[in-house]
Coordinates of N, CA and C in Angstrom, one line a residue:
M27 N 52.8 112.8 103.9 CA 53.0 113.4 102.4 C 54.5 113.4 102.5
N28 N 54.8 112.8 101.1 CA 56.5 112.9 100.9 C 56.4 114.1 99.9
T29 N 57.2 114.9 100.5 CA 57.6 116.3 99.5 C 58.8 115.8 98.7
P30 N 59.0 116.3 97.6 CA 60.3 115.9 96.8 C 61.3 116.9 97.1
T31 N 62.4 116.5 97.5 CA 63.7 117.3 98.0 C 64.7 117.1 97.0
E32 N 65.2 118.6 96.7 CA 66.4 118.7 95.9 C 67.7 118.1 96.3
P33 N 68.4 117.6 95.5 CA 69.7 117.2 95.8 C 70.7 118.5 96.2
T34 N 71.5 118.2 97.2 CA 72.3 119.3 97.6 C 73.5 119.1 97.0
Y35 N 74.2 120.1 96.3 CA 75.4 120.2 96.1 C 76.1 120.8 96.7
T36 N 77.4 120.4 96.7 CA 78.8 120.9 97.4 C 79.5 121.3 96.5
S37 N 80.3 122.5 96.9 CA 80.9 123.0 96.1 C 82.7 122.3 96.2
V38 N 83.0 121.8 95.1 CA 83.7 120.9 95.1 C 84.9 122.0 94.5
G39 N 86.2 121.8 95.3 CA 87.4 122.9 94.8 C 88.1 122.1 93.6
R40 N 89.0 122.8 93.0 CA 90.0 122.4 92.0 C 90.8 121.5 92.5
L41 N 91.4 120.6 91.6 CA 92.4 119.5 92.3 C 93.7 120.2 92.3
N42 N 94.3 120.1 93.3 CA 96.0 120.7 93.7 C 96.7 120.1 92.7
K43 N 97.1 121.1 91.9 CA 98.1 120.7 90.6 C 99.7 120.1 91.7
L44 N 100.2 120.5 92.4 CA 101.2 120.1 93.2 C 101.1 118.8 93.7
A45 N 99.6 118.4 94.1 CA 99.7 116.9 94.5 C 99.7 116.0 93.1
V46 N 99.3 116.6 92.0 CA 99.3 115.8 90.9 C 100.7 115.5 90.5
A47 N 101.5 116.7 90.6 CA 102.9 116.6 90.1 C 103.7 115.8 91.0
A48 N 103.2 115.5 92.6 CA 104.2 114.9 93.1 C 103.6 113.3 93.0
M49 N 102.6 113.3 92.8 CA 102.0 111.4 92.0 C 103.1 111.2 91.0
I50 N 102.9 112.3 90.0 CA 103.4 111.8 88.8 C 105.4 111.6 89.3
L51 N 105.9 112.7 90.1 CA 107.4 112.3 90.1 C 107.4 110.9 91.0
A52 N 106.5 110.7 92.2 CA 106.5 109.2 92.5 C 106.3 108.1 91.7
V53 N 105.6 108.2 90.6 CA 105.5 106.9 89.7 C 106.8 107.1 88.9
I54 N 107.4 108.0 88.5 CA 108.7 108.0 87.8 C 109.5 107.6 88.6
A55 N 109.7 108.0 89.7 CA 111.0 107.2 90.5 C 110.8 105.8 91.2
T56 N 109.5 105.6 91.0 CA 109.1 104.1 91.4 C 109.7 103.2 89.8
S57 N 109.1 103.9 88.6 CA 109.7 103.0 87.6 C 110.9 103.1 86.9
G58 N 111.7 104.1 87.4 CA 113.2 104.4 87.1 C 114.0 103.9 88.4
F59 N 113.7 103.4 89.2 CA 114.4 103.1 90.5 C 115.4 102.5 90.2
W60 N 115.7 101.4 89.6 CA 117.0 100.6 89.0 C 117.6 101.2 87.9
V61 N 117.0 102.1 87.3 CA 117.7 102.4 86.1 C 118.0 104.0 86.0
F62 N 119.5 104.3 86.1 CA 120.0 105.6 86.1 C 119.6 106.3 86.9
G63 N 119.3 105.8 88.5 CA 119.3 106.3 89.5 C 118.2 107.8 89.5
V64 N 117.4 107.2 89.1 CA 116.1 107.9 88.8 C 115.2 108.1 90.3
A65 N 115.6 107.0 91.2 CA 115.1 107.6 92.4 C 115.4 108.6 93.3
V66 N 116.3 109.3 93.0 CA 116.6 110.5 93.6 C 115.1 111.8 93.6
L67 N 114.3 111.3 92.6 CA 113.0 112.2 92.2 C 112.2 112.0 93.4
A68 N 112.3 110.8 94.2 CA 111.5 110.4 95.2 C 111.5 111.6 96.4
V69 N 112.6 112.5 96.3 CA 113.1 113.4 97.6 C 112.0 114.6 96.8
F70 N 111.9 114.7 95.8 CA 111.2 115.9 95.2 C 109.5 115.5 95.4
A71 N 109.2 114.1 95.2 CA 107.8 113.9 95.6 C 107.3 114.2 96.9
V72 N 108.4 113.5 97.8 CA 107.9 113.9 99.1 C 107.7 115.5 99.7
G73 N 108.8 116.3 99.0 CA 108.5 117.8 99.3 C 107.4 118.1 98.8
A74 N 107.0 117.8 97.2 CA 106.1 118.3 96.9 C 104.7 117.6 97.6
G75 N 104.6 116.8 98.0 CA 103.6 115.9 98.4 C 103.3 116.8 100.1
H76 N 104.3 117.1 100.6 CA 104.1 117.8 102.1 C 103.4 119.4 101.7
V77 N 104.0 119.9 100.5 CA 103.4 121.4 100.5 C 102.0 121.1 99.8
A78 N 101.9 119.9 99.0 CA 100.6 119.9 98.7 C 99.4 119.6 99.9
L79 N 99.9 119.0 100.5 CA 98.9 118.7 101.8 C 98.4 119.9 102.6
N80 N 99.5 120.7 102.3 CA 99.5 122.2 103.4 C 98.5 122.8 102.6
Q81 N 98.7 122.8 101.1 CA 97.8 123.7 100.6 C 96.6 123.2 100.3
I82 N 96.2 122.3 100.4 CA 94.7 121.4 100.6 C 93.9 122.1 101.7
Q83 N 95.1 121.5 102.7 CA 94.3 122.0 104.0 C 93.8 123.4 104.5
L84 N 94.9 124.3 103.6 CA 94.3 125.8 103.9 C 93.5 126.5 102.8
G85 N 93.4 125.7 101.7 CA 92.3 126.0 100.6 C 91.3 124.8 100.6
D86 N 90.4 125.2 99.3 CA 89.4 124.3 99.4 C 89.8 123.6 97.6
E87 N 90.9 123.0 98.0 CA 91.2 122.2 96.9 C 91.0 120.5 97.3
R88 N 91.1 119.6 96.0 CA 90.8 118.2 96.4 C 92.3 117.7 96.0
G89 N 92.8 116.5 96.3 CA 93.8 115.9 95.7 C 94.9 115.4 97.1
K90 N 94.0 115.1 98.1 CA 94.8 114.6 99.4 C 95.1 113.4 99.1
G91 N 94.6 112.4 98.7 CA 95.0 111.0 98.3 C 96.1 110.8 97.6
F92 N 96.2 111.8 96.2 CA 97.2 112.0 95.5 C 98.4 112.4 96.4
A93 N 98.6 113.2 97.0 CA 99.4 113.6 98.2 C 100.0 112.6 98.8
I94 N 99.1 112.4 99.7 CA 99.6 111.1 100.7 C 100.1 110.0 99.9
A95 N 99.7 109.3 98.7 CA 100.1 108.3 98.1 C 101.6 108.6 97.5
A96 N 101.8 109.9 97.1 CA 103.2 110.4 96.8 C 104.3 110.3 98.1
L97 N 103.6 110.7 99.0 CA 104.3 110.6 100.2 C 104.9 109.2 100.7
A98 N 103.8 108.4 100.6 CA 104.0 106.5 100.8 C 105.3 106.1 99.9
V99 N 104.8 106.5 98.7 CA 105.7 105.9 97.7 C 107.2 106.6 97.7
G100 N 107.4 108.1 97.8 CA 108.6 108.7 98.0 C 109.2 108.0 99.4
Y101 N 108.5 107.9 100.8 CA 109.2 107.2 101.7 C 109.3 106.0 101.6
G102 N 108.8 105.3 100.8 CA 109.2 104.0 100.8 C 110.5 103.6 99.9
I103 N 110.4 104.4 98.7 CA 111.8 104.3 98.0 C 112.8 105.0 98.7
A104 N 112.7 105.8 99.9 CA 113.9 106.5 100.5 C 114.3 105.5 101.4
T105 N 113.6 104.5 102.0 CA 113.8 103.4 102.9 C 114.5 102.4 102.2
I106 N 113.9 102.0 101.2 CA 114.7 101.1 100.2 C 116.0 101.3 100.0
A107 N 116.4 102.6 99.6 CA 117.8 103.1 99.1 C 118.6 103.0 100.4
L108 N 118.1 103.8 101.3 CA 119.0 103.4 103.0 C 119.3 102.0 102.9
I109 N 118.6 100.9 102.9 CA 118.7 100.2 103.2 C 119.9 99.3 102.0
S110 N 119.6 99.5 101.2 CA 120.5 99.3 99.9 C 121.9 99.6 100.3
T111 N 122.0 100.9 100.8 CA 123.2 102.0 100.8 C 123.9 101.1 102.1
L112 N 122.9 100.9 103.1 CA 123.7 100.3 104.3 C 124.4 98.8 104.2
G113 N 123.8 98.2 103.0 CA 124.0 96.8 102.9 C 125.2 96.9 102.0
F114 N 125.7 97.8 101.0 CA 126.8 98.2 100.4 C 128.0 98.5 101.1
I115 N 127.9 99.1 102.2 CA 129.0 99.7 103.3 C 130.1 98.6 103.6
P116 N 129.6 97.8 104.0 CA 130.7 96.5 104.7 C 131.4 96.2 103.5
G117 N 130.9 95.8 102.2 CA 131.8 95.1 101.1 C 132.5 96.1 100.7
A118 N 132.3 97.4 100.7 CA 133.2 98.6 100.1 C 134.1 98.6 101.1
I119 N 134.0 98.2 102.6 CA 135.1 98.9 103.6 C 136.0 97.5 103.5
Q120 N 135.5 96.4 103.2 CA 136.2 95.2 103.3 C 137.1 95.3 101.6
Q121 N 136.6 95.6 100.4 CA 137.3 96.0 99.7 C 138.5 96.7 99.9
F122 N 138.3 98.2 100.3 CA 139.2 98.8 100.6 C 140.3 98.7 101.5
S123 N 140.1 97.9 102.5 CA 140.7 97.5 103.4 C 142.2 96.5 102.9
Q124 N 141.9 96.0 101.8 CA 142.9 94.8 101.5 C 143.8 95.2 100.8

């Protein structure tokens, strides 16, 4: 005999607001990377992403994907900025040495 089983519901925590804010900062930093130096917002996206991951781990909240995506984008922009800065240095040294 098959007895009908009731679906089990798990308690779903609320969405971590800091993870959402980190993702928004990462998107703004990405879209404004070449304009007005908005890429500096990537630093805040990385910081907020790390704090959000910690809050999610300690509490019953969702948003781990947002936080990890913000970290990936933030670190990616930081890497691109570092490479572009290192590429600029030889030209600047040559210009100042003349």
